Amino acid sequence: MTVAVETGLWQLDATASTVGIRHKTMWGLVTVKGGFGALSGTGEVRPDGSAVGTLTFDAASLDTGNAKRDTHLRSADFFDTDHHPEITFAARSAELRDGDQVHVVGQLTVRGISRPLSLTARLTDGDATGLTLDTEFSVDRDQFGLGWNQLGMIRGRTTVTAALRFVRTTG
């Protein structure tokens, strides 16, 4: 599918977007899944077809379906939401390649620690008024100061999945 994306400013439609995580715990026997309930974002598609933008997640809005675990995830052992309430991804460049593949280069900031992040997203639909990007990538939580690991229960990388719906706001 080849989609022509309109230039201009775009706004994340939070009601039609999802960002989730999954991570193995209990020595790889249990997969914990969760989603961020509060997200926002803006972007700009430039005349040359490239794009830039920022996504922001309310770190305290992560819901894994277990209140005790969610409280622990908000603590200083993990996201430390009292001091670092937001997780951000700043896309420095996004380019449509190979039909529906979007190559994105940016910076992920978690707990006040920023690291470069490159990923590939798929443009699943798009027209003059809206577009949807789907992606899945993994991050090493230790790189962001999320090293708490009682008895070595938490292993491997965290997988992040996102379905992001943007609507065009201006030309």
Tab-separated table of C-alpha atoms in Angstrom:
chain	number	residue	atom	x	y	z
A	1	MET	CA	0.000	0.000	0.000
A	2	THR	CA	1.358	3.403	-0.885
A	3	VAL	CA	-0.222	6.329	0.900
A	4	ALA	CA	0.362	9.996	0.207
A	5	VAL	CA	0.431	11.735	3.569
A	6	GLU	CA	-0.594	15.373	3.562
A	7	THR	CA	1.843	18.022	4.761
A	8	GLY	CA	0.941	20.065	7.803
A	9	LEU	CA	0.331	19.652	11.510
A	10	TRP	CA	-1.096	16.448	12.990
A	11	GLN	CA	-2.514	15.686	16.456
A	12	LEU	CA	-2.596	12.311	18.181
A	13	ASP	CA	-6.149	11.027	18.632
A	14	ALA	CA	-5.663	9.549	22.113
A	15	THR	CA	-9.095	7.900	22.089
A	16	ALA	CA	-8.146	5.886	18.983
A	17	SER	CA	-4.532	5.151	20.021
A	18	THR	CA	-2.938	2.575	22.298
A	19	VAL	CA	0.524	2.097	23.783
A	20	GLY	CA	1.209	-1.118	25.646
A	21	ILE	CA	4.100	-2.998	27.164
A	22	ARG	CA	4.839	-6.600	27.956
A	23	HIS	CA	7.675	-8.081	29.950
A	24	LYS	CA	8.556	-11.510	31.279
A	25	THR	CA	8.753	-11.882	35.060
A	26	MET	CA	8.855	-14.745	37.539
A	27	TRP	CA	12.031	-16.041	35.843
A	28	GLY	CA	10.426	-15.922	32.409
A	29	LEU	CA	7.303	-17.885	33.373
A	30	VAL	CA	4.796	-15.011	33.470
A	31	THR	CA	4.282	-12.227	30.951
A	32	VAL	CA	3.062	-8.983	32.492
A	33	LYS	CA	1.092	-6.801	30.093
A	34	GLY	CA	-0.056	-3.252	30.556
A	35	GLY	CA	-1.153	-0.125	28.773
A	36	PHE	CA	-0.792	3.604	29.209
A	37	GLY	CA	-4.160	5.275	29.702
A	38	ALA	CA	-3.067	8.862	29.115
A	39	LEU	CA	-1.109	9.831	26.024
A	40	SER	CA	-0.751	12.834	23.781
A	41	GLY	CA	1.264	13.823	20.782
A	42	THR	CA	1.788	16.151	17.863
A	43	GLY	CA	3.620	15.900	14.594
A	44	GLU	CA	4.432	17.779	11.452
A	45	VAL	CA	4.734	16.365	7.966
A	46	ARG	CA	7.115	18.601	6.057
A	47	PRO	CA	6.899	19.471	2.356
A	48	ASP	CA	9.714	16.979	1.571
A	49	GLY	CA	7.587	14.171	3.066
A	50	SER	CA	9.667	13.709	6.215
A	51	ALA	CA	8.052	14.119	9.615
A	52	VAL	CA	8.945	15.115	13.173
A	53	GLY	CA	6.913	14.946	16.354
A	54	THR	CA	6.616	14.151	20.029
A	55	LEU	CA	4.624	11.554	21.954
A	56	THR	CA	4.069	11.885	25.699
A	57	PHE	CA	2.755	9.199	28.060
A	58	ASP	CA	1.642	9.800	31.624
A	59	ALA	CA	3.887	7.261	33.401
A	60	ALA	CA	1.405	6.944	36.295
A	61	SER	CA	-1.338	5.914	33.849
A	62	LEU	CA	0.266	2.490	33.250
A	63	ASP	CA	-2.330	-0.145	34.109
A	64	THR	CA	-1.322	-3.812	34.329
A	65	GLY	CA	-4.564	-4.970	35.939
A	66	ASN	CA	-2.942	-5.378	39.364
A	67	ALA	CA	-3.221	-2.349	41.682
A	68	LYS	CA	-0.376	-3.439	43.984
A	69	ARG	CA	1.985	-3.996	41.048
A	70	ASP	CA	0.926	-0.691	39.441
A	71	THR	CA	1.682	1.187	42.674
A	72	HIS	CA	5.127	-0.469	42.751
A	73	LEU	CA	5.730	0.470	39.092
A	74	ARG	CA	5.024	4.126	39.975
A	75	SER	CA	7.536	3.991	42.869
A	76	ALA	CA	11.225	4.944	42.829
A	77	ASP	CA	12.057	1.263	42.123
A	78	PHE	CA	10.701	1.728	38.600
A	79	PHE	CA	9.203	4.813	36.907
A	80	ASP	CA	9.479	7.160	39.942
A	81	THR	CA	6.408	9.056	38.741
A	82	ASP	CA	6.590	11.613	41.575
A	83	HIS	CA	9.834	12.934	40.053
A	84	HIS	CA	9.413	11.827	36.420
A	85	PRO	CA	5.708	11.969	35.566
A	86	GLU	CA	6.134	11.696	31.791
A	87	ILE	CA	7.697	9.329	29.304
A	88	THR	CA	8.442	11.010	25.984
A	89	PHE	CA	9.494	9.967	22.530
A	90	ALA	CA	10.780	12.755	20.307
A	91	ALA	CA	10.866	11.722	16.652
A	92	ARG	CA	13.718	13.633	15.043
A	93	SER	CA	13.010	12.139	11.625
A	94	ALA	CA	10.372	9.855	10.166
A	95	GLU	CA	10.507	8.810	6.525
A	96	LEU	CA	8.119	6.678	4.523
A	97	ARG	CA	10.074	3.924	2.759
A	98	ASP	CA	9.170	0.759	0.883
A	99	GLY	CA	5.471	1.521	0.501
A	100	ASP	CA	4.061	1.423	4.034
A	101	GLN	CA	7.233	1.229	6.162
A	102	VAL	CA	8.114	4.330	8.185
A	103	HIS	CA	11.701	4.551	9.430
A	104	VAL	CA	11.736	6.593	12.660
A	105	VAL	CA	14.801	7.958	14.445
A	106	GLY	CA	14.328	9.660	17.764
A	107	GLN	CA	14.972	9.864	21.462
A	108	LEU	CA	13.132	8.033	24.234
A	109	THR	CA	13.153	9.615	27.702
A	110	VAL	CA	12.155	7.560	30.745
A	111	ARG	CA	12.908	8.595	34.350
A	112	GLY	CA	14.728	11.659	33.010
A	113	ILE	CA	17.191	9.459	31.097
A	114	SER	CA	17.260	9.929	27.320
A	115	ARG	CA	18.503	7.326	24.861
A	116	PRO	CA	18.486	7.222	21.058
A	117	LEU	CA	15.873	4.904	19.565
A	118	SER	CA	15.317	3.870	15.964
A	119	LEU	CA	12.304	1.818	14.945
A	120	THR	CA	10.164	0.870	12.010
A	121	ALA	CA	6.449	1.596	12.023
A	122	ARG	CA	3.854	0.498	9.511
A	123	LEU	CA	1.447	2.991	8.006
A	124	THR	CA	-1.752	0.936	8.148
A	125	ASP	CA	-4.094	3.538	6.715
A	126	GLY	CA	-4.032	7.147	5.810
A	127	ASP	CA	-5.823	9.829	3.897
A	128	ALA	CA	-6.029	13.618	3.886
A	129	THR	CA	-7.597	13.720	7.357
A	130	GLY	CA	-5.988	10.896	9.337
A	131	LEU	CA	-3.336	8.197	9.482
A	132	THR	CA	-2.484	5.236	11.697
A	133	LEU	CA	0.986	3.972	12.554
A	134	ASP	CA	1.583	0.547	14.128
A	135	THR	CA	4.880	-0.472	15.663
A	136	GLU	CA	6.484	-2.970	17.995
A	137	PHE	CA	10.006	-2.660	19.386
A	138	SER	CA	11.936	-3.602	22.491
A	139	VAL	CA	13.939	-1.603	25.010
A	140	ASP	CA	16.421	-2.492	27.718
A	141	ARG	CA	14.857	-1.152	30.912
A	142	ASP	CA	18.265	-1.035	32.656
A	143	GLN	CA	19.307	1.776	30.270
A	144	PHE	CA	16.605	3.941	31.827
A	145	GLY	CA	17.354	3.279	35.498
A	146	LEU	CA	14.635	0.628	35.830
A	147	GLY	CA	17.043	-1.975	37.190
A	148	TRP	CA	15.044	-3.192	40.196
A	149	ASN	CA	15.019	-6.982	39.961
A	150	GLN	CA	14.282	-8.824	43.175
A	151	LEU	CA	15.740	-12.353	43.107
A	152	GLY	CA	16.462	-12.007	39.383
A	153	MET	CA	12.769	-12.468	38.549
A	154	ILE	CA	12.672	-9.975	35.655
A	155	ARG	CA	14.542	-11.003	32.519
A	156	GLY	CA	15.091	-9.744	29.022
A	157	ARG	CA	13.863	-6.679	27.235
A	158	THR	CA	10.519	-4.930	27.474
A	159	THR	CA	8.388	-5.039	24.336
A	160	VAL	CA	6.464	-1.898	23.465
A	161	THR	CA	3.526	-1.993	21.060
A	162	ALA	CA	1.753	1.067	19.727
A	163	ALA	CA	-1.149	1.845	17.431
A	164	LEU	CA	-1.125	5.596	16.957
A	165	ARG	CA	-3.922	7.443	15.183
A	166	PHE	CA	-3.163	10.991	14.048
A	167	VAL	CA	-5.616	13.511	12.649
A	168	ARG	CA	-4.627	16.447	10.500
A	169	THR	CA	-5.143	19.820	12.155
A	170	THR	CA	-3.788	22.301	9.562
A	171	GLY	CA	-2.440	22.478	6.038
